Amino acid sequence: MERINLRNTSFITSQELNWIKEVTRDLSILTVPMHFWALFYPKRAMNQARELVNMLEKVAGPIGIRMSPPAWVELKDDRIETYVRTIQSTLGVEGRIQMVVCIIMGTRDDLYRAIKKLCCVQTPVPSQVINVRTIGQPTRLQSVAQKILLQINCKLGGELWGVDIPLKQLMVIGVDVYHNPSRGMRSVVGFVSSINLTLTKWYSRVVFQMPHQEIVDSLKLCLVGSLKKFYEVNHCLPEKIVVYRDGVSDGQLKTIASYEIPQLQKCFEAFENYHPKMVVFVVQKKIITNVYRSSTEHFVTPSPGTVVDHTITSCEWVDFYLLAHHVRQGCGIPTHYVCVLNTAHLSPDHMQRLTFKLCHMYWNWPGTIRVPAPCKYAHKLAFLSGQILHHEPAIQLCENLFFL
């Protein structure tokens, strides 16, 4: 079991690997005061809007978030143009708005897309879109408000929880590629890296690739940017860089190892006398391997943290299977990690422990997830940019987890 660190307390995770109780009653590592925020809602959602704000103010104290009342903006209707024009005019008048919160009537993909395009690309500001049905049940409102507030804190640059990381001056990176078949051949590279020593501050970039353009061109651009940002925050460069690269098939492994990684390492030449150690994992989720544990009478799903690194592994690569998440029903499908570079000379045990620790660091879920947090963040970022925005997000948002 892993130790989870909050601002003033720490605790060992339970067997269920869920710590929602702890993170909603104790102070987050870093909270950002909400002094200037605006709430947009249609007239018929006025009651739900007031109940939501009352509940947000109630649950903010234990988490450690100081909240001022919002700028209340009532909309005459719920048309897309009404939301967009009103948000634009409010941001123009109130230049200090930190966060835009919108309540929408039901599931409206077109409206959601318009709000996100406005707030992520055209007029960069963190945003939260809430379906009125989500806040319409009084018995669930407190738990919903807690989750919304934690998410808002992340989007404002806050830090929720951390884990103990033995490796010093470490940077971890997640890379994922989103392909949208309905929009031609352009693919979207999502890149997310840690930029502080405790792995609780993140930097993100998105690159839209032209057809036949090599992904390594995009990765080099992102890596140099993240190293500069790391230096800006810590006044030093990372000694070790661990990359988790998603979306790679077995057939591409040799290309990654022999071509893409050497190209990436050339980025280090941009910094004088800089020769960091590097570890690169390919992360494979779409696998057919299931893992079971034999009990007295039948086979059951193994406990989270179970690793298999022999018998069914590759004879060509250093690899392992890790079941990181808690499976409530059905069989647990592990994630396959293939190490294609290890100049840091990390032992298999250290590789596996670091990977499992990072599966605890996804702030959208107070529990473990199937892949390391930077990998999941990169996936969320690439999906938002490719599916919703169809554009690179504004650079002003690159140090916030605005895409959660």
mmCIF file of C-alpha atoms in Angstrom:
data_model
loop_
_atom_site.group_PDB
_atom_site.id
_atom_site.type_symbol
_atom_site.label_atom_id
_atom_site.label_comp_id
_atom_site.label_asym_id
_atom_site.label_seq_id
_atom_site.Cartn_x
_atom_site.Cartn_y
_atom_site.Cartn_z
ATOM 1 C CA MET A 1 0.000 0.000 0.000
ATOM 2 C CA GLU A 2 1.183 3.529 -0.814
ATOM 3 C CA ARG A 3 1.432 6.610 1.405
ATOM 4 C CA ILE A 4 -0.682 9.570 0.209
ATOM 5 C CA ASN A 5 0.501 13.024 1.295
ATOM 6 C CA LEU A 6 -1.794 16.008 1.868
ATOM 7 C CA ARG A 7 -0.742 19.440 3.183
ATOM 8 C CA ASN A 8 -0.565 18.599 6.888
ATOM 9 C CA THR A 9 -1.367 14.892 6.993
ATOM 10 C CA SER A 10 -0.517 11.640 5.274
ATOM 11 C CA PHE A 11 -2.111 8.213 5.300
ATOM 12 C CA ILE A 12 -1.681 4.699 3.946
ATOM 13 C CA THR A 13 -4.245 3.731 1.335
ATOM 14 C CA SER A 14 -6.931 1.202 2.198
ATOM 15 C CA GLN A 15 -7.376 -2.084 0.340
ATOM 16 C CA GLU A 16 -10.181 -0.517 -1.713
ATOM 17 C CA LEU A 17 -7.702 2.127 -2.928
ATOM 18 C CA ASN A 18 -10.136 5.002 -2.580
ATOM 19 C CA TRP A 19 -9.356 8.107 -0.547
ATOM 20 C CA ILE A 20 -12.259 10.458 -1.303
ATOM 21 C CA LYS A 21 -13.019 10.775 2.444
ATOM 22 C CA GLU A 22 -9.500 11.914 3.269
ATOM 23 C CA VAL A 23 -9.162 14.452 0.429
ATOM 24 C CA THR A 24 -12.518 16.086 1.189
ATOM 25 C CA ARG A 25 -11.979 16.493 4.937
ATOM 26 C CA ASP A 26 -8.278 17.500 5.004
ATOM 27 C CA LEU A 27 -6.336 20.321 3.348
ATOM 28 C CA SER A 28 -5.061 19.781 -0.196
ATOM 29 C CA ILE A 29 -1.321 20.357 -0.741
ATOM 30 C CA LEU A 30 -1.908 23.700 -2.467
ATOM 31 C CA THR A 31 -5.185 25.552 -2.894
ATOM 32 C CA VAL A 32 -5.875 28.619 -5.016
ATOM 33 C CA PRO A 33 -8.357 31.142 -3.561
ATOM 34 C CA MET A 34 -11.449 31.702 -5.724
ATOM 35 C CA HIS A 35 -11.846 35.454 -5.397
ATOM 36 C CA PHE A 36 -12.881 36.291 -8.954
ATOM 37 C CA TRP A 37 -15.130 33.781 -10.652
ATOM 38 C CA ALA A 38 -18.308 33.989 -12.696
ATOM 39 C CA LEU A 39 -21.300 31.651 -12.735
ATOM 40 C CA PHE A 40 -23.391 31.540 -15.926
ATOM 41 C CA TYR A 41 -26.783 29.845 -15.771
ATOM 42 C CA PRO A 42 -30.121 29.982 -17.638
ATOM 43 C CA LYS A 43 -33.016 31.512 -15.733
ATOM 44 C CA ARG A 44 -34.778 28.190 -15.214
ATOM 45 C CA ALA A 45 -31.691 26.811 -13.410
ATOM 46 C CA MET A 46 -31.580 29.655 -10.878
ATOM 47 C CA ASN A 47 -32.532 27.476 -7.895
ATOM 48 C CA GLN A 48 -29.963 24.794 -8.740
ATOM 49 C CA ALA A 49 -27.311 27.495 -9.209
ATOM 50 C CA ARG A 50 -27.969 28.964 -5.758
ATOM 51 C CA GLU A 51 -27.992 25.545 -4.101
ATOM 52 C CA LEU A 52 -24.717 24.671 -5.816
ATOM 53 C CA VAL A 53 -22.960 27.847 -4.655
ATOM 54 C CA ASN A 54 -24.213 27.353 -1.087
ATOM 55 C CA MET A 55 -22.860 23.803 -1.088
ATOM 56 C CA LEU A 56 -19.526 24.822 -2.660
ATOM 57 C CA GLU A 57 -19.054 27.373 0.128
ATOM 58 C CA LYS A 58 -19.878 24.693 2.720
ATOM 59 C CA VAL A 59 -17.392 22.085 1.436
ATOM 60 C CA ALA A 60 -14.596 24.557 0.569
ATOM 61 C CA GLY A 61 -13.427 24.996 4.181
ATOM 62 C CA PRO A 62 -12.204 21.456 4.942
ATOM 63 C CA ILE A 63 -10.332 21.312 1.603
ATOM 64 C CA GLY A 64 -8.696 24.668 2.346
ATOM 65 C CA ILE A 65 -10.161 26.755 -0.485
ATOM 66 C CA ARG A 66 -11.094 30.353 0.267
ATOM 67 C CA MET A 67 -14.121 31.372 -1.806
ATOM 68 C CA SER A 68 -15.743 34.701 -2.540
ATOM 69 C CA PRO A 69 -19.270 34.844 -3.991
ATOM 70 C CA PRO A 70 -19.327 34.571 -7.791
ATOM 71 C CA ALA A 71 -20.392 37.164 -10.300
ATOM 72 C CA TRP A 72 -23.937 35.910 -10.928
ATOM 73 C CA VAL A 73 -24.774 36.003 -14.647
ATOM 74 C CA GLU A 74 -28.314 34.927 -15.498
ATOM 75 C CA LEU A 75 -28.961 34.056 -19.157
ATOM 76 C CA LYS A 76 -32.255 34.788 -20.893
ATOM 77 C CA ASP A 77 -32.119 31.435 -22.736
ATOM 78 C CA ASP A 78 -29.775 28.492 -23.274
ATOM 79 C CA ARG A 79 -28.781 29.085 -26.897
ATOM 80 C CA ILE A 80 -25.118 28.744 -27.836
ATOM 81 C CA GLU A 81 -24.875 32.374 -28.982
ATOM 82 C CA THR A 82 -26.272 33.578 -25.653
ATOM 83 C CA TYR A 83 -23.623 31.715 -23.635
ATOM 84 C CA VAL A 84 -20.740 32.724 -25.919
ATOM 85 C CA ARG A 85 -21.623 36.420 -26.177
ATOM 86 C CA THR A 86 -22.362 36.743 -22.468
ATOM 87 C CA ILE A 87 -19.118 35.025 -21.431
ATOM 88 C CA GLN A 88 -17.143 37.197 -23.865
ATOM 89 C CA SER A 89 -18.710 40.426 -22.618
ATOM 90 C CA THR A 90 -18.267 39.440 -18.954
ATOM 91 C CA LEU A 91 -14.592 38.606 -19.473
ATOM 92 C CA GLY A 92 -14.166 41.906 -21.304
ATOM 93 C CA VAL A 93 -15.625 43.924 -18.436
ATOM 94 C CA GLU A 94 -14.270 41.799 -15.568
ATOM 95 C CA GLY A 95 -10.664 41.339 -16.649
ATOM 96 C CA ARG A 96 -9.663 39.498 -13.460
ATOM 97 C CA ILE A 97 -11.986 36.495 -13.831
ATOM 98 C CA GLN A 98 -10.070 33.361 -12.745
ATOM 99 C CA MET A 99 -12.704 30.761 -13.546
ATOM 100 C CA VAL A 100 -15.798 30.499 -15.733
ATOM 101 C CA VAL A 101 -18.455 28.102 -14.393
ATOM 102 C CA CYS A 102 -21.399 27.307 -16.686
ATOM 103 C CA ILE A 103 -24.555 25.378 -15.831
ATOM 104 C CA ILE A 104 -26.183 23.858 -18.914
ATOM 105 C CA MET A 105 -29.571 22.195 -19.337
ATOM 106 C CA GLY A 106 -28.889 18.527 -20.060
ATOM 107 C CA THR A 107 -26.289 16.935 -22.316
ATOM 108 C CA ARG A 108 -25.454 19.485 -25.019
ATOM 109 C CA ASP A 109 -22.344 18.504 -26.978
ATOM 110 C CA ASP A 110 -22.630 21.533 -29.271
ATOM 111 C CA LEU A 111 -22.882 23.959 -26.359
ATOM 112 C CA TYR A 112 -20.098 22.234 -24.427
ATOM 113 C CA ARG A 113 -17.850 22.446 -27.503
ATOM 114 C CA ALA A 114 -18.580 26.157 -27.983
ATOM 115 C CA ILE A 115 -17.834 27.015 -24.344
ATOM 116 C CA LYS A 116 -14.598 25.023 -24.336
ATOM 117 C CA LYS A 117 -13.411 26.542 -27.640
ATOM 118 C CA LEU A 118 -14.022 30.004 -26.257
ATOM 119 C CA CYS A 119 -12.328 29.376 -22.903
ATOM 120 C CA CYS A 120 -9.441 27.149 -24.049
ATOM 121 C CA VAL A 121 -8.508 28.809 -27.343
ATOM 122 C CA GLN A 122 -10.033 32.222 -28.044
ATOM 123 C CA THR A 123 -10.167 33.824 -24.576
ATOM 124 C CA PRO A 124 -8.017 31.611 -22.342
ATOM 125 C CA VAL A 125 -9.510 31.095 -18.895
ATOM 126 C CA PRO A 126 -10.085 27.888 -16.882
ATOM 127 C CA SER A 127 -13.673 26.682 -17.218
ATOM 128 C CA GLN A 128 -16.079 24.209 -15.637
ATOM 129 C CA VAL A 129 -19.237 23.063 -17.426
ATOM 130 C CA ILE A 130 -21.879 21.440 -15.199
ATOM 131 C CA ASN A 131 -24.940 19.537 -16.394
ATOM 132 C CA VAL A 132 -27.939 20.696 -14.345
ATOM 133 C CA ARG A 133 -28.966 17.053 -13.861
ATOM 134 C CA THR A 134 -25.709 16.423 -12.004
ATOM 135 C CA ILE A 135 -26.613 18.961 -9.320
ATOM 136 C CA GLY A 136 -30.364 18.318 -9.305
ATOM 137 C CA GLN A 137 -30.415 15.583 -6.641
ATOM 138 C CA PRO A 138 -30.202 17.076 -3.115
ATOM 139 C CA THR A 139 -28.963 13.814 -1.561
ATOM 140 C CA ARG A 140 -25.943 13.735 -3.893
ATOM 141 C CA LEU A 141 -25.209 17.459 -4.030
ATOM 142 C CA GLN A 142 -22.532 17.481 -1.326
ATOM 143 C CA SER A 143 -20.411 14.746 -2.920
ATOM 144 C CA VAL A 144 -20.870 16.309 -6.376
ATOM 145 C CA ALA A 145 -19.859 19.748 -5.063
ATOM 146 C CA GLN A 146 -16.735 18.296 -3.427
ATOM 147 C CA LYS A 147 -15.641 16.697 -6.708
ATOM 148 C CA ILE A 148 -16.373 19.878 -8.673
ATOM 149 C CA LEU A 149 -14.346 21.973 -6.230
ATOM 150 C CA LEU A 150 -11.365 19.606 -6.317
ATOM 151 C CA GLN A 151 -11.460 19.719 -10.113
ATOM 152 C CA ILE A 152 -11.689 23.515 -10.148
ATOM 153 C CA ASN A 153 -8.689 23.733 -7.804
ATOM 154 C CA CYS A 154 -6.645 21.632 -10.251
ATOM 155 C CA LYS A 155 -7.689 23.845 -13.153
ATOM 156 C CA LEU A 156 -6.584 26.949 -11.235
ATOM 157 C CA GLY A 157 -3.120 25.490 -10.598
ATOM 158 C CA GLY A 158 -3.741 23.861 -7.227
ATOM 159 C CA GLU A 159 -2.221 20.565 -6.079
ATOM 160 C CA LEU A 160 -4.402 17.909 -4.435
ATOM 161 C CA TRP A 161 -2.169 15.110 -3.124
ATOM 162 C CA GLY A 162 1.215 13.498 -3.670
ATOM 163 C CA VAL A 163 3.176 10.312 -3.036
ATOM 164 C CA ASP A 164 6.718 9.710 -1.790
ATOM 165 C CA ILE A 165 9.157 9.748 -4.724
ATOM 166 C CA PRO A 166 12.619 8.394 -3.800
ATOM 167 C CA LEU A 167 14.250 9.476 -7.091
ATOM 168 C CA LYS A 168 15.604 13.011 -6.872
ATOM 169 C CA GLN A 169 15.526 15.682 -9.603
ATOM 170 C CA LEU A 170 13.158 13.548 -11.623
ATOM 171 C CA MET A 171 10.900 14.578 -14.499
ATOM 172 C CA VAL A 172 8.123 12.250 -15.652
ATOM 173 C CA ILE A 173 6.436 12.654 -19.032
ATOM 174 C CA GLY A 174 3.264 11.225 -20.549
ATOM 175 C CA VAL A 175 2.697 11.146 -24.313
ATOM 176 C CA ASP A 176 -0.440 10.062 -26.162
ATOM 177 C CA VAL A 177 -1.616 10.484 -29.745
ATOM 178 C CA TYR A 178 -5.245 11.037 -30.723
ATOM 179 C CA HIS A 179 -6.442 10.132 -34.215
ATOM 180 C CA ASN A 180 -9.737 11.576 -35.449
ATOM 181 C CA PRO A 181 -10.781 9.660 -38.572
ATOM 182 C CA SER A 182 -13.541 12.147 -39.376
ATOM 183 C CA ARG A 183 -11.095 15.029 -39.787
ATOM 184 C CA GLY A 184 -8.695 13.691 -42.358
ATOM 185 C CA MET A 185 -5.318 12.303 -41.428
ATOM 186 C CA ARG A 186 -4.219 14.900 -38.864
ATOM 187 C CA SER A 187 -3.276 13.403 -35.519
ATOM 188 C CA VAL A 188 -2.951 15.209 -32.198
ATOM 189 C CA VAL A 189 -0.010 14.737 -29.844
ATOM 190 C CA GLY A 190 -0.734 15.323 -26.154
ATOM 191 C CA PHE A 191 2.364 15.913 -24.001
ATOM 192 C CA VAL A 192 2.289 16.368 -20.210
ATOM 193 C CA SER A 193 5.372 16.607 -17.970
ATOM 194 C CA SER A 194 6.073 17.237 -14.295
ATOM 195 C CA ILE A 195 7.939 20.494 -13.633
ATOM 196 C CA ASN A 196 8.587 20.376 -9.885
ATOM 197 C CA LEU A 197 10.514 18.001 -7.648
ATOM 198 C CA THR A 198 7.470 16.430 -5.967
ATOM 199 C CA LEU A 199 5.666 15.656 -9.270
ATOM 200 C CA THR A 200 2.682 17.818 -8.332
ATOM 201 C CA LYS A 201 3.034 20.614 -10.892
ATOM 202 C CA TRP A 202 2.386 19.897 -14.556
ATOM 203 C CA TYR A 203 3.173 21.441 -17.939
ATOM 204 C CA SER A 204 1.206 20.515 -21.049
ATOM 205 C CA ARG A 205 1.510 21.013 -24.789
ATOM 206 C CA VAL A 206 -0.497 19.929 -27.811
ATOM 207 C CA VAL A 207 0.752 19.653 -31.378
ATOM 208 C CA PHE A 208 -1.444 19.008 -34.413
ATOM 209 C CA GLN A 209 0.507 16.963 -36.912
ATOM 210 C CA MET A 210 0.203 17.185 -40.661
ATOM 211 C CA PRO A 211 -0.136 13.928 -42.631
ATOM 212 C CA HIS A 212 3.166 12.036 -42.919
ATOM 213 C CA GLN A 213 4.844 14.335 -40.372
ATOM 214 C CA GLU A 214 6.926 12.376 -37.887
ATOM 215 C CA ILE A 215 5.742 12.462 -34.297
ATOM 216 C CA VAL A 216 9.280 12.989 -33.040
ATOM 217 C CA ASP A 217 9.247 16.521 -34.519
ATOM 218 C CA SER A 218 6.383 17.384 -32.183
ATOM 219 C CA LEU A 219 7.951 15.624 -29.196
ATOM 220 C CA LYS A 220 11.218 17.545 -29.558
ATOM 221 C CA LEU A 221 9.349 20.853 -29.479
ATOM 222 C CA CYS A 222 7.428 19.801 -26.354
ATOM 223 C CA LEU A 223 10.455 18.377 -24.536
ATOM 224 C CA VAL A 224 12.570 21.510 -24.949
ATOM 225 C CA GLY A 225 9.655 23.609 -23.678
ATOM 226 C CA SER A 226 9.166 21.406 -20.631
ATOM 227 C CA LEU A 227 12.888 21.439 -19.752
ATOM 228 C CA LYS A 228 12.944 25.246 -19.909
ATOM 229 C CA LYS A 229 9.884 25.385 -17.660
ATOM 230 C CA PHE A 230 11.440 22.872 -15.215
ATOM 231 C CA TYR A 231 14.546 25.067 -14.993
ATOM 232 C CA GLU A 232 12.393 28.152 -14.434
ATOM 233 C CA VAL A 233 10.637 26.478 -11.490
ATOM 234 C CA ASN A 234 13.580 24.656 -9.861
ATOM 235 C CA HIS A 235 16.691 26.592 -11.051
ATOM 236 C CA CYS A 236 18.127 23.283 -12.215
ATOM 237 C CA LEU A 237 17.467 20.710 -14.920
ATOM 238 C CA PRO A 238 16.231 17.165 -14.160
ATOM 239 C CA GLU A 239 18.890 14.501 -13.664
ATOM 240 C CA LYS A 240 16.528 11.723 -14.740
ATOM 241 C CA ILE A 241 13.688 11.780 -17.265
ATOM 242 C CA VAL A 242 11.119 8.964 -17.377
ATOM 243 C CA VAL A 243 8.803 8.901 -20.398
ATOM 244 C CA TYR A 244 5.575 6.901 -20.667
ATOM 245 C CA ARG A 245 4.654 6.675 -24.345
ATOM 246 C CA ASP A 246 1.114 5.479 -25.071
ATOM 247 C CA GLY A 247 -0.399 4.381 -28.358
ATOM 248 C CA VAL A 248 2.465 2.255 -29.722
ATOM 249 C CA SER A 249 2.063 -1.230 -31.187
ATOM 250 C CA ASP A 250 4.585 -4.071 -30.930
ATOM 251 C CA GLY A 251 5.561 -3.484 -34.547
ATOM 252 C CA GLN A 252 6.669 0.073 -33.760
ATOM 253 C CA LEU A 253 8.890 -0.745 -30.781
ATOM 254 C CA LYS A 254 12.125 -0.993 -32.750
ATOM 255 C CA THR A 255 11.409 2.278 -34.550
ATOM 256 C CA ILE A 256 10.838 3.994 -31.207
ATOM 257 C CA ALA A 257 14.085 2.596 -29.797
ATOM 258 C CA SER A 258 16.342 3.080 -32.819
ATOM 259 C CA TYR A 259 15.017 6.333 -34.270
ATOM 260 C CA GLU A 260 12.577 8.299 -32.112
ATOM 261 C CA ILE A 261 14.533 8.158 -28.845
ATOM 262 C CA PRO A 262 17.921 9.220 -30.342
ATOM 263 C CA GLN A 263 16.127 12.152 -31.969
ATOM 264 C CA LEU A 264 14.629 13.112 -28.616
ATOM 265 C CA GLN A 265 18.016 12.935 -26.921
ATOM 266 C CA LYS A 266 19.305 15.556 -29.351
ATOM 267 C CA CYS A 267 17.095 18.054 -27.507
ATOM 268 C CA PHE A 268 19.565 17.989 -24.628
ATOM 269 C CA GLU A 269 22.125 19.732 -26.855
ATOM 270 C CA ALA A 270 20.049 22.909 -26.481
ATOM 271 C CA PHE A 271 21.364 23.103 -22.898
ATOM 272 C CA GLU A 272 25.057 23.470 -22.131
ATOM 273 C CA ASN A 273 26.775 20.369 -20.708
ATOM 274 C CA TYR A 274 23.462 18.634 -20.103
ATOM 275 C CA HIS A 275 23.410 14.825 -20.206
ATOM 276 C CA PRO A 276 20.445 13.474 -18.207
ATOM 277 C CA LYS A 277 19.686 9.803 -17.696
ATOM 278 C CA MET A 278 16.576 8.651 -19.515
ATOM 279 C CA VAL A 279 14.056 5.823 -19.213
ATOM 280 C CA VAL A 280 11.372 5.288 -21.858
ATOM 281 C CA PHE A 281 8.376 2.982 -21.455
ATOM 282 C CA VAL A 282 5.857 2.058 -24.095
ATOM 283 C CA VAL A 283 2.444 1.694 -22.415
ATOM 284 C CA GLN A 284 0.073 -0.874 -23.913
ATOM 285 C CA LYS A 285 -3.522 -1.104 -22.665
ATOM 286 C CA LYS A 286 -5.121 -2.972 -25.566
ATOM 287 C CA ILE A 287 -3.849 -6.420 -24.708
ATOM 288 C CA ILE A 288 -5.472 -9.835 -24.453
ATOM 289 C CA THR A 289 -3.595 -10.921 -21.321
ATOM 290 C CA ASN A 290 -5.666 -11.472 -18.181
ATOM 291 C CA VAL A 291 -4.128 -12.115 -14.779
ATOM 292 C CA TYR A 292 -5.738 -14.290 -12.092
ATOM 293 C CA ARG A 293 -4.775 -15.372 -8.600
ATOM 294 C CA SER A 294 -5.621 -18.870 -7.469
ATOM 295 C CA SER A 295 -7.509 -19.056 -4.179
ATOM 296 C CA THR A 296 -8.602 -22.165 -2.296
ATOM 297 C CA GLU A 297 -11.528 -22.957 -4.600
ATOM 298 C CA HIS A 298 -11.330 -20.797 -7.725
ATOM 299 C CA PHE A 299 -9.429 -18.075 -9.572
ATOM 300 C CA VAL A 300 -9.887 -14.451 -8.466
ATOM 301 C CA THR A 301 -8.639 -11.046 -9.563
ATOM 302 C CA PRO A 302 -5.258 -10.220 -7.966
ATOM 303 C CA SER A 303 -4.770 -7.325 -5.580
ATOM 304 C CA PRO A 304 -3.867 -3.881 -6.986
ATOM 305 C CA GLY A 305 -0.115 -3.545 -7.312
ATOM 306 C CA THR A 306 0.303 -7.087 -8.645
ATOM 307 C CA VAL A 307 3.226 -7.349 -11.082
ATOM 308 C CA VAL A 308 4.083 -10.163 -13.489
ATOM 309 C CA ASP A 309 7.611 -9.866 -14.898
ATOM 310 C CA HIS A 310 8.445 -13.416 -15.942
ATOM 311 C CA THR A 311 7.095 -16.415 -17.883
ATOM 312 C CA ILE A 312 4.653 -14.457 -20.083
ATOM 313 C CA THR A 313 7.013 -11.534 -20.737
ATOM 314 C CA SER A 314 9.128 -10.804 -23.809
ATOM 315 C CA CYS A 315 12.447 -12.468 -24.494
ATOM 316 C CA GLU A 316 13.564 -9.402 -26.479
ATOM 317 C CA TRP A 317 12.629 -6.484 -24.208
ATOM 318 C CA VAL A 318 12.597 -5.695 -20.483
ATOM 319 C CA ASP A 319 8.866 -5.604 -19.782
ATOM 320 C CA PHE A 320 6.263 -6.243 -17.108
ATOM 321 C CA TYR A 321 2.518 -6.367 -16.534
ATOM 322 C CA LEU A 322 1.026 -4.242 -13.745
ATOM 323 C CA LEU A 323 -2.511 -4.379 -12.370
ATOM 324 C CA ALA A 324 -2.679 -1.023 -10.589
ATOM 325 C CA HIS A 325 -6.399 -0.399 -10.155
ATOM 326 C CA HIS A 326 -9.054 -1.921 -7.931
ATOM 327 C CA VAL A 327 -11.399 -4.182 -9.916
ATOM 328 C CA ARG A 328 -14.914 -4.359 -8.467
ATOM 329 C CA GLN A 329 -16.283 -6.982 -10.832
ATOM 330 C CA GLY A 330 -15.040 -9.141 -13.677
ATOM 331 C CA CYS A 331 -11.424 -9.932 -14.435
ATOM 332 C CA GLY A 332 -8.599 -7.453 -14.055
ATOM 333 C CA ILE A 333 -6.785 -6.623 -17.273
ATOM 334 C CA PRO A 334 -3.267 -5.404 -16.478
ATOM 335 C CA THR A 335 -1.314 -2.788 -18.407
ATOM 336 C CA HIS A 336 1.788 -3.883 -20.307
ATOM 337 C CA TYR A 337 4.943 -1.772 -19.951
ATOM 338 C CA VAL A 338 7.871 -2.272 -22.326
ATOM 339 C CA CYS A 339 11.126 -0.522 -21.439
ATOM 340 C CA VAL A 340 12.850 0.547 -24.671
ATOM 341 C CA LEU A 341 15.568 2.686 -23.036
ATOM 342 C CA ASN A 342 17.137 2.711 -19.562
ATOM 343 C CA THR A 343 20.307 4.814 -19.358
ATOM 344 C CA ALA A 344 19.399 5.534 -15.710
ATOM 345 C CA HIS A 345 19.998 1.824 -14.991
ATOM 346 C CA LEU A 346 16.814 1.548 -12.949
ATOM 347 C CA SER A 347 16.277 -1.963 -11.644
ATOM 348 C CA PRO A 348 13.060 -3.752 -12.664
ATOM 349 C CA ASP A 349 11.846 -3.326 -9.085
ATOM 350 C CA HIS A 350 12.388 0.451 -9.192
ATOM 351 C CA MET A 351 10.667 0.688 -12.586
ATOM 352 C CA GLN A 352 7.641 -1.163 -11.272
ATOM 353 C CA ARG A 353 7.446 0.780 -7.999
ATOM 354 C CA LEU A 354 7.689 4.169 -9.718
ATOM 355 C CA THR A 355 5.019 3.186 -12.236
ATOM 356 C CA PHE A 356 2.641 2.019 -9.493
ATOM 357 C CA LYS A 357 3.235 5.233 -7.504
ATOM 358 C CA LEU A 358 2.312 7.328 -10.544
ATOM 359 C CA CYS A 359 -0.950 5.397 -10.915
ATOM 360 C CA HIS A 360 -1.965 7.094 -7.616
ATOM 361 C CA MET A 361 -1.438 10.628 -8.964
ATOM 362 C CA TYR A 362 -4.421 11.220 -11.255
ATOM 363 C CA TRP A 363 -6.300 14.010 -9.496
ATOM 364 C CA ASN A 364 -9.611 13.399 -11.240
ATOM 365 C CA TRP A 365 -10.007 10.154 -9.288
ATOM 366 C CA PRO A 366 -9.109 9.655 -5.590
ATOM 367 C CA GLY A 367 -7.820 6.146 -6.195
ATOM 368 C CA THR A 368 -5.470 4.285 -8.495
ATOM 369 C CA ILE A 369 -6.003 4.174 -12.252
ATOM 370 C CA ARG A 370 -4.830 1.769 -14.925
ATOM 371 C CA VAL A 371 -1.954 3.895 -16.265
ATOM 372 C CA PRO A 372 0.491 6.430 -14.759
ATOM 373 C CA ALA A 373 -1.047 9.873 -14.205
ATOM 374 C CA PRO A 374 1.022 11.746 -16.837
ATOM 375 C CA CYS A 375 -0.151 9.187 -19.404
ATOM 376 C CA LYS A 376 -3.803 9.733 -18.473
ATOM 377 C CA TYR A 377 -3.372 13.504 -18.474
ATOM 378 C CA ALA A 378 -1.836 13.340 -21.966
ATOM 379 C CA HIS A 379 -4.768 11.220 -23.147
ATOM 380 C CA LYS A 380 -7.342 13.678 -21.746
ATOM 381 C CA LEU A 381 -5.484 16.612 -23.289
ATOM 382 C CA ALA A 382 -5.146 15.025 -26.739
ATOM 383 C CA PHE A 383 -8.810 13.957 -26.740
ATOM 384 C CA LEU A 384 -10.079 17.416 -25.737
ATOM 385 C CA SER A 385 -7.914 19.103 -28.368
ATOM 386 C CA GLY A 386 -8.679 16.658 -31.170
ATOM 387 C CA GLN A 387 -12.341 15.884 -30.494
ATOM 388 C CA ILE A 388 -13.673 19.129 -28.983
ATOM 389 C CA LEU A 389 -11.373 22.073 -29.745
ATOM 390 C CA HIS A 390 -9.930 21.033 -33.129
ATOM 391 C CA HIS A 391 -7.146 23.444 -32.243
ATOM 392 C CA GLU A 392 -4.138 23.787 -29.970
ATOM 393 C CA PRO A 393 -5.112 25.245 -26.567
ATOM 394 C CA ALA A 394 -3.810 28.707 -25.673
ATOM 395 C CA ILE A 395 -0.280 28.662 -24.268
ATOM 396 C CA GLN A 396 -1.477 30.715 -21.256
ATOM 397 C CA LEU A 397 -3.115 27.548 -19.876
ATOM 398 C CA CYS A 398 -0.076 25.261 -20.209
ATOM 399 C CA GLU A 399 0.732 25.173 -16.470
ATOM 400 C CA ASN A 400 -2.805 24.293 -15.334
ATOM 401 C CA LEU A 401 -4.694 21.018 -15.694
ATOM 402 C CA PHE A 402 -7.431 22.915 -17.558
ATOM 403 C CA PHE A 403 -8.397 19.791 -19.543
ATOM 404 C CA LEU A 404 -9.688 17.691 -16.629
#
